[in-house]
C-alpha positions as a LaTeX table, in Angstrom:
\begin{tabular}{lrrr}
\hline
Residue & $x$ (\AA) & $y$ (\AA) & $z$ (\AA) \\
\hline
Unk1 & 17.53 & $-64.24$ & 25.91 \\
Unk2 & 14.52 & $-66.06$ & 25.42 \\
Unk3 & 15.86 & $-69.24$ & 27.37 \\
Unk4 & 16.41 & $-66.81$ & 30.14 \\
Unk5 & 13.20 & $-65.71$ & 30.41 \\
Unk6 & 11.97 & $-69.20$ & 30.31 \\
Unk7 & 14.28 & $-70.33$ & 33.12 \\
Unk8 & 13.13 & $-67.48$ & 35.15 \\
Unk9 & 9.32 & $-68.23$ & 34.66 \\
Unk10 & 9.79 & $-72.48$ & 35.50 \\
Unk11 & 11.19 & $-71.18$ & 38.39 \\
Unk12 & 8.27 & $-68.85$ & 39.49 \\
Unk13 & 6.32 & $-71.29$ & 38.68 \\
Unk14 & 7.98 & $-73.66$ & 40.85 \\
Unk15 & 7.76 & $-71.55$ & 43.77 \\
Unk16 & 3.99 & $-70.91$ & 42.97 \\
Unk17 & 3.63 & $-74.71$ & 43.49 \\
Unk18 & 6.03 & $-75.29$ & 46.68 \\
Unk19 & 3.60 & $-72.16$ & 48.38 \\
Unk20 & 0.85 & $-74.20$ & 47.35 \\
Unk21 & 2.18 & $-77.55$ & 48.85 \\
Unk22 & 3.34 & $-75.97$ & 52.25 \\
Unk23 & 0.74 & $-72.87$ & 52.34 \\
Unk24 & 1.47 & $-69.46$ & 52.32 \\
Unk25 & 0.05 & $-66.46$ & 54.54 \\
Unk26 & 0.12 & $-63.32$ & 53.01 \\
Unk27 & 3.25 & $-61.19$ & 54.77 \\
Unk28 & 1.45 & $-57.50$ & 53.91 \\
Unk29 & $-2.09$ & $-58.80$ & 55.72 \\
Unk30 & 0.13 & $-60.54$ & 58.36 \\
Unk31 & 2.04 & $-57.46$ & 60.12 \\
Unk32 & $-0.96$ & $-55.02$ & 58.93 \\
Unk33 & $-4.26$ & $-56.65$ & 58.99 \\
Unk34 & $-5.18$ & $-55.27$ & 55.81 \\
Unk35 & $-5.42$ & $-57.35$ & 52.46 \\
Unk36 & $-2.99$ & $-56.47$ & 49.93 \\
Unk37 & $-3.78$ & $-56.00$ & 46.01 \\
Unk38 & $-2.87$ & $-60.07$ & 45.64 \\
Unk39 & $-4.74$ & $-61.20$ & 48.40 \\
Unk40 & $-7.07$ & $-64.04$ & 47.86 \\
Unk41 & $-5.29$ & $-63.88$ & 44.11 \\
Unk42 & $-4.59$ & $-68.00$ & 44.57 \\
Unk43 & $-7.34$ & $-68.77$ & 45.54 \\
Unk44 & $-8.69$ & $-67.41$ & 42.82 \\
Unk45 & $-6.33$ & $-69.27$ & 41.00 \\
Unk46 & $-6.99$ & $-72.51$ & 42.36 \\
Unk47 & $-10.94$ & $-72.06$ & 41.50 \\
Unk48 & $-9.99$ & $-71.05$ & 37.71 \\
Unk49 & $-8.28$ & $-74.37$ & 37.63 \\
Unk50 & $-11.18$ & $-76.43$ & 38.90 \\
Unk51 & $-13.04$ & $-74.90$ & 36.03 \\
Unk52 & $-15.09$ & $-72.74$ & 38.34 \\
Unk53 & $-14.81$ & $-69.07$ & 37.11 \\
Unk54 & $-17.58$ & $-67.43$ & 38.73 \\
Unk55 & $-16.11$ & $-67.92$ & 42.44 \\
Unk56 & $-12.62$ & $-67.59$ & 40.54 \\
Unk57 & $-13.94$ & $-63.78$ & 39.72 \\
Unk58 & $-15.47$ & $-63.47$ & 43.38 \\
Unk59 & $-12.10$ & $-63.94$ & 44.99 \\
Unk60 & $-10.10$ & $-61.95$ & 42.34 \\
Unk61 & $-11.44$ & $-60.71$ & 38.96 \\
Unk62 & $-7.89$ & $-60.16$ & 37.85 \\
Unk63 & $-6.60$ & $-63.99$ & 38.23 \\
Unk64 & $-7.99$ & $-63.97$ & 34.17 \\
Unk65 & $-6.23$ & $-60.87$ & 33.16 \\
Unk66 & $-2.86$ & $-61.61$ & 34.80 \\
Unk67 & $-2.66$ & $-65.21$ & 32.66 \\
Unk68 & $-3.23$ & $-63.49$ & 29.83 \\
Unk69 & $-0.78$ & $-60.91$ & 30.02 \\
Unk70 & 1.51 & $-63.35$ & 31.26 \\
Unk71 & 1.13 & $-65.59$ & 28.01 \\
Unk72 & 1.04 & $-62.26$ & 25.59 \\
Unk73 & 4.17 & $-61.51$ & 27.39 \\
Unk74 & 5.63 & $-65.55$ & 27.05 \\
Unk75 & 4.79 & $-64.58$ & 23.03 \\
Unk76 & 6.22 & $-61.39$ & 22.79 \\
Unk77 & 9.38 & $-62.05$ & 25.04 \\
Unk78 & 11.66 & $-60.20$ & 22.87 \\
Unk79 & 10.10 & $-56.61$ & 22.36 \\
Unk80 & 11.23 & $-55.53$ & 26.17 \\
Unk81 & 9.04 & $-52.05$ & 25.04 \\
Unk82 & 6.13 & $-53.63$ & 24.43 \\
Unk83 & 6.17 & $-55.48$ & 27.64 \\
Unk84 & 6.89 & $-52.47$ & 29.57 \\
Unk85 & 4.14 & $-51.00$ & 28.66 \\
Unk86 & 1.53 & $-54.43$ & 29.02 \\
Unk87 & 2.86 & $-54.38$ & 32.67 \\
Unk88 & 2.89 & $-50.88$ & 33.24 \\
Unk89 & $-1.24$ & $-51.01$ & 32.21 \\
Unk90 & $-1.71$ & $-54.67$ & 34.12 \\
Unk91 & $-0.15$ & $-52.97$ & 37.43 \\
Unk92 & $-2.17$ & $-49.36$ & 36.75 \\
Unk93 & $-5.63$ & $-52.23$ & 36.36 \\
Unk94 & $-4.24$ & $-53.74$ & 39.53 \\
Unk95 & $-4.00$ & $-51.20$ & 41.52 \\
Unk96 & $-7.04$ & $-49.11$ & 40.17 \\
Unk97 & $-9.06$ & $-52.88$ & 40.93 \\
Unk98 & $-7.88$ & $-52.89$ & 45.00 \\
Unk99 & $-8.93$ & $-49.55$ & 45.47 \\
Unk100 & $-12.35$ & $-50.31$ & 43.90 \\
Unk101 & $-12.31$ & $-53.40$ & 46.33 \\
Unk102 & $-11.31$ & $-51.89$ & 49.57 \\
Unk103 & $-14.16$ & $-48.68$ & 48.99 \\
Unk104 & $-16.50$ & $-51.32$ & 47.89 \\
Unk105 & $-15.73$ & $-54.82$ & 49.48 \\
Unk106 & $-13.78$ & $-54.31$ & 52.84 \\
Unk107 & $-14.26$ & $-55.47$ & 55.34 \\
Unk108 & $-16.38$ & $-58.19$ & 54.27 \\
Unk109 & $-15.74$ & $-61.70$ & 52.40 \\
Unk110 & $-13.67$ & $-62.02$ & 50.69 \\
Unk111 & $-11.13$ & $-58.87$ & 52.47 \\
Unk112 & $-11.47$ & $-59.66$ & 55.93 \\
Unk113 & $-9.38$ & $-58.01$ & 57.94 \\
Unk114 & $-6.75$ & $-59.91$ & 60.62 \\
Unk115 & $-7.27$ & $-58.97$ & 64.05 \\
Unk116 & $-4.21$ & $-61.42$ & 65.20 \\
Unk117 & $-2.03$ & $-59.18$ & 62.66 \\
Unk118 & 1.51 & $-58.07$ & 64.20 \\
Unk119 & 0.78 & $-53.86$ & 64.24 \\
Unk120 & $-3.18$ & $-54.70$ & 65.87 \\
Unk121 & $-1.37$ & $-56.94$ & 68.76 \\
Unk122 & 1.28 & $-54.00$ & 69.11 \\
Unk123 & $-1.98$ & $-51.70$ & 69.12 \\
Unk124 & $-3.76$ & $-53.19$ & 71.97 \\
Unk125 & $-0.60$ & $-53.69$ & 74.13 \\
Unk126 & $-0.17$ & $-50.10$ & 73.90 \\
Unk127 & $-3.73$ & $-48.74$ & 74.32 \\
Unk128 & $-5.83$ & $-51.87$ & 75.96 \\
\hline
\end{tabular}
């Protein structure tokens, strides 16, 4: 069971990195315009790494959260109820965290929002 979960995670994690490698545009903000609850997440990401954690937090204060429940969740791989419930609460954070963001942040840096996006291009061929 455990060696399953392991497999499944090396293989995220292996995606994670290919994105990385050949760039990755966020499908949600793409066809909408609108930033999703992940977007700007690996960037984020990608600050934490290079040690800075103040922009880290300015692109995504939940990048730190996420790791951890994803290593409490590596340690307690075998109590499936117990990790219901951590991602049940990291989701209910999540989503609770983009609303906060889009009343208080959008439309500014770091949530821009796409004019090129697929339904804004559909917009303004319809109603020019």
């Amino acid at each position: 069971m455990a060696n399953k979960f392991l497999k499944r995670t090396g293989m995220a994690l292996l995606a994670l990195c290919l994105l990385f490698v050949f760039g990755y545009h966020c499908p949600i903000q793409t066809v909408t315009g609108i930033p999703c609850p992940g977007c700007n997440f690996t960037t984020a990401l990608v600050f934490l790494a290079r040690g800075n954690v103040k922009a880290s937090l300015f692109y995504h204060a939940m990048v730190i959260p996420t790791l951890l429940v994803a290593v409490v969740s590596i340690a307690l791989a075998r109590q499936k109820n117990v990790l219901t419930w951590l991602w049940a609460g990291w989701a209910a954070a999540m989503l609770l965290y983009y609303i906060v963001r889009m009343v208080v942040v959008f439309p500014q840096i770091p949530l821009g929002f796409d004019e090129n996006a697929l339904l804004m291009r559909v917009f303004h061929l319809l109603w020019p």
